[in-house]
PDB file of C-alpha atoms in Angstrom:
ATOM      1  CA  MET I  11      19.440  35.244 105.349  1.00 60.00           C
ATOM      2  CA  PHE I  12      22.168  35.325 102.766  1.00 70.00           C
ATOM      3  CA  PRO I  13      23.620  31.618 103.181  1.00 71.00           C
ATOM      4  CA  LEU I  14      20.130  30.480 102.527  1.00 67.00           C
ATOM      5  CA  VAL I  15      19.457  32.287  99.265  1.00 67.00           C
ATOM      6  CA  LYS I  16      23.172  31.552  98.194  1.00 69.00           C
ATOM      7  CA  THR I  17      22.005  27.854  98.746  1.00 68.00           C
ATOM      8  CA  ALA I  18      18.919  28.230  97.051  1.00 63.00           C
ATOM      9  CA  MET I  19      19.919  29.996  93.921  1.00 66.00           C
ATOM     10  CA  ASN I  20      22.609  26.992  93.770  1.00 66.00           C
ATOM     11  CA  LEU I  21      20.349  24.175  93.986  1.00 60.00           C
ATOM     12  CA  THR I  22      18.208  26.036  91.105  1.00 72.00           C
ATOM     13  CA  ALA I  23      21.057  26.629  88.889  1.00 72.00           C
ATOM     14  CA  ARG I  24      22.156  22.798  89.566  1.00 73.00           C
ATOM     15  CA  GLY I  25      18.920  21.455  88.377  1.00 75.00           C
ATOM     16  CA  ILE I  26      18.730  24.077  85.394  1.00 73.00           C
ATOM     17  CA  ARG I  27      22.450  22.771  84.148  1.00 75.00           C
ATOM     18  CA  GLN I  28      21.194  19.047  85.074  1.00 73.00           C
ATOM     19  CA  ALA I  29      18.011  19.728  82.994  1.00 68.00           C
ATOM     20  CA  ALA I  30      20.253  20.918  79.942  1.00 68.00           C
ATOM     21  CA  VAL I  31      22.559  17.829  80.146  1.00 69.00           C
ATOM     22  CA  ARG I  32      19.669  15.697  79.903  1.00 68.00           C
ATOM     23  CA  GLN I  33      18.127  17.057  77.405  1.00 64.00           C
ATOM     24  CA  CYS I  34      21.114  17.605  75.254  1.00 65.00           C
ATOM     25  CA  HIS I  35      22.282  13.997  75.603  1.00 64.00           C
ATOM     26  CA  HIS I  36      19.146  12.422  75.158  1.00 60.00           C
ATOM     27  CA  GLU I  37      18.599  10.506  71.912  1.00 66.00           C
ATOM     28  CA  ALA I  38      14.652  11.137  70.900  1.00 71.00           C
ATOM     29  CA  GLY I  39      13.020   8.932  68.233  1.00 77.00           C
ATOM     30  CA  PRO I  40      10.775  10.237  66.060  1.00 81.00           C
ATOM     31  CA  ASN I  41       7.894  11.758  67.307  1.00 85.00           C
ATOM     32  CA  PHE I  42       4.108  10.296  66.210  1.00 85.00           C
ATOM     33  CA  HIS I  43       3.963  12.833  63.439  1.00 85.00           C
ATOM     34  CA  GLN I  44       7.474  11.934  62.164  1.00 86.00           C
ATOM     35  CA  LYS I  45       6.370   8.074  62.242  1.00 89.00           C
ATOM     36  CA  TYR I  46       3.016   8.416  61.048  1.00 89.00           C
ATOM     37  CA  GLY I  47       1.767  11.786  59.665  1.00 92.00           C
ATOM     38  CA  ASN I  48       2.318  10.873  55.835  1.00 94.00           C
ATOM     39  CA  MET I  49       0.536   7.563  56.157  1.00 94.00           C
ATOM     40  CA  LEU I  50      -2.272   9.114  57.733  1.00 94.00           C
ATOM     41  CA  LEU I  51      -2.723  11.809  55.630  1.00 95.00           C
ATOM     42  CA  VAL I  52      -2.463   9.370  52.535  1.00 96.00           C
ATOM     43  CA  SER I  53      -4.934   7.088  54.190  1.00 97.00           C
ATOM     44  CA  GLY I  54      -7.396  10.176  54.675  1.00 96.00           C
ATOM     45  CA  ILE I  55      -7.251  11.433  51.193  1.00 97.00           C
ATOM     46  CA  LEU I  56      -8.026   7.689  49.775  1.00 98.00           C
ATOM     47  CA  PHE I  57     -10.932   7.090  52.129  1.00 98.00           C
ATOM     48  CA  CYS I  58     -12.321  10.489  51.399  1.00 97.00           C
ATOM     49  CA  GLY I  59     -11.823  10.086  47.637  1.00 97.00           C
ATOM     50  CA  SER I  60     -13.554   6.645  47.847  1.00 97.00           C
ATOM     51  CA  VAL I  61     -16.312   7.568  49.894  1.00 96.00           C
ATOM     52  CA  TRP I  62     -16.924  10.727  47.593  1.00 93.00           C
ATOM     53  CA  THR I  63     -16.617   8.433  44.378  1.00 93.00           C
ATOM     54  CA  TYR I  64     -19.034   6.384  46.192  1.00 93.00           C
ATOM     55  CA  VAL I  65     -21.454   8.911  46.765  1.00 89.00           C
ATOM     56  CA  ALA I  66     -21.293  10.548  43.208  1.00 86.00           C
ATOM     57  CA  THR I  67     -21.274   7.281  40.865  1.00 89.00           C
ATOM     58  CA  GLN I  68     -23.649   4.328  42.808  1.00 89.00           C
ATOM     59  CA  THR I  69     -26.174   6.440  44.875  1.00 84.00           C
ATOM     60  CA  GLY I  70     -28.262   8.204  42.167  1.00 82.00           C
ATOM     61  CA  ILE I  71     -28.022  11.422  43.327  1.00 78.00           C
ATOM     62  CA  THR I  72     -28.974  13.900  40.266  1.00 76.00           C
ATOM     63  CA  TRP I  73     -26.601  16.787  41.004  1.00 71.00           C
ATOM     64  CA  ASN I  74     -27.912  19.545  38.653  1.00 68.00           C
ATOM     65  CA  LEU I  75     -24.592  21.050  38.186  1.00 73.00           C
ATOM     66  CA  SER I  76     -25.445  23.990  35.922  1.00 72.00           C
ATOM     67  CA  PRO I  77     -29.070  25.504  35.079  1.00 69.00           C
ATOM     68  CA  VAL I  78     -27.469  26.670  31.577  1.00 75.00           C
ATOM     69  CA  GLY I  79     -29.987  25.658  29.168  1.00 71.00           C
ATOM     70  CA  LYS I  80     -32.829  23.790  31.826  1.00 72.00           C
ATOM     71  CA  ILE I  81     -33.978  27.275  32.791  1.00 72.00           C
ATOM     72  CA  THR I  82     -36.159  29.334  30.228  1.00 76.00           C
ATOM     73  CA  PRO I  83     -37.365  32.793  31.247  1.00 75.00           C
ATOM     74  CA  LYS I  84     -41.274  33.405  31.322  1.00 81.00           C
ATOM     75  CA  GLU I  85     -43.253  36.130  29.553  1.00 85.00           C
ATOM     76  CA  TRP I  86     -43.540  39.263  31.493  1.00 83.00           C
ATOM     77  CA  LYS I  87     -46.969  39.597  33.086  1.00 81.00           C
ATOM     78  CA  GLU I  88     -48.181  43.114  33.282  1.00 79.00           C
ATOM     79  CA  GLU I  89     -50.418  44.073  35.943  1.00 69.00           C
TER      80      GLU I  89
END
């Protein structure tokens, strides 16, 4: 049984060494986020900003941002 275990361990160690060498010598190019991340972020900000600008200026929505001066208290009714 010992020679079989020794052979299996040797194969495992050899595979680990080969994988380490492959990863060490691999010249990886930029991944998707490094390549397109800033461009997508800027384009998303521009798209959302343009949509909100259109909605705020062209759709005719009355926003009613502040109720100050629009709401007056009613007289107190005693029952």
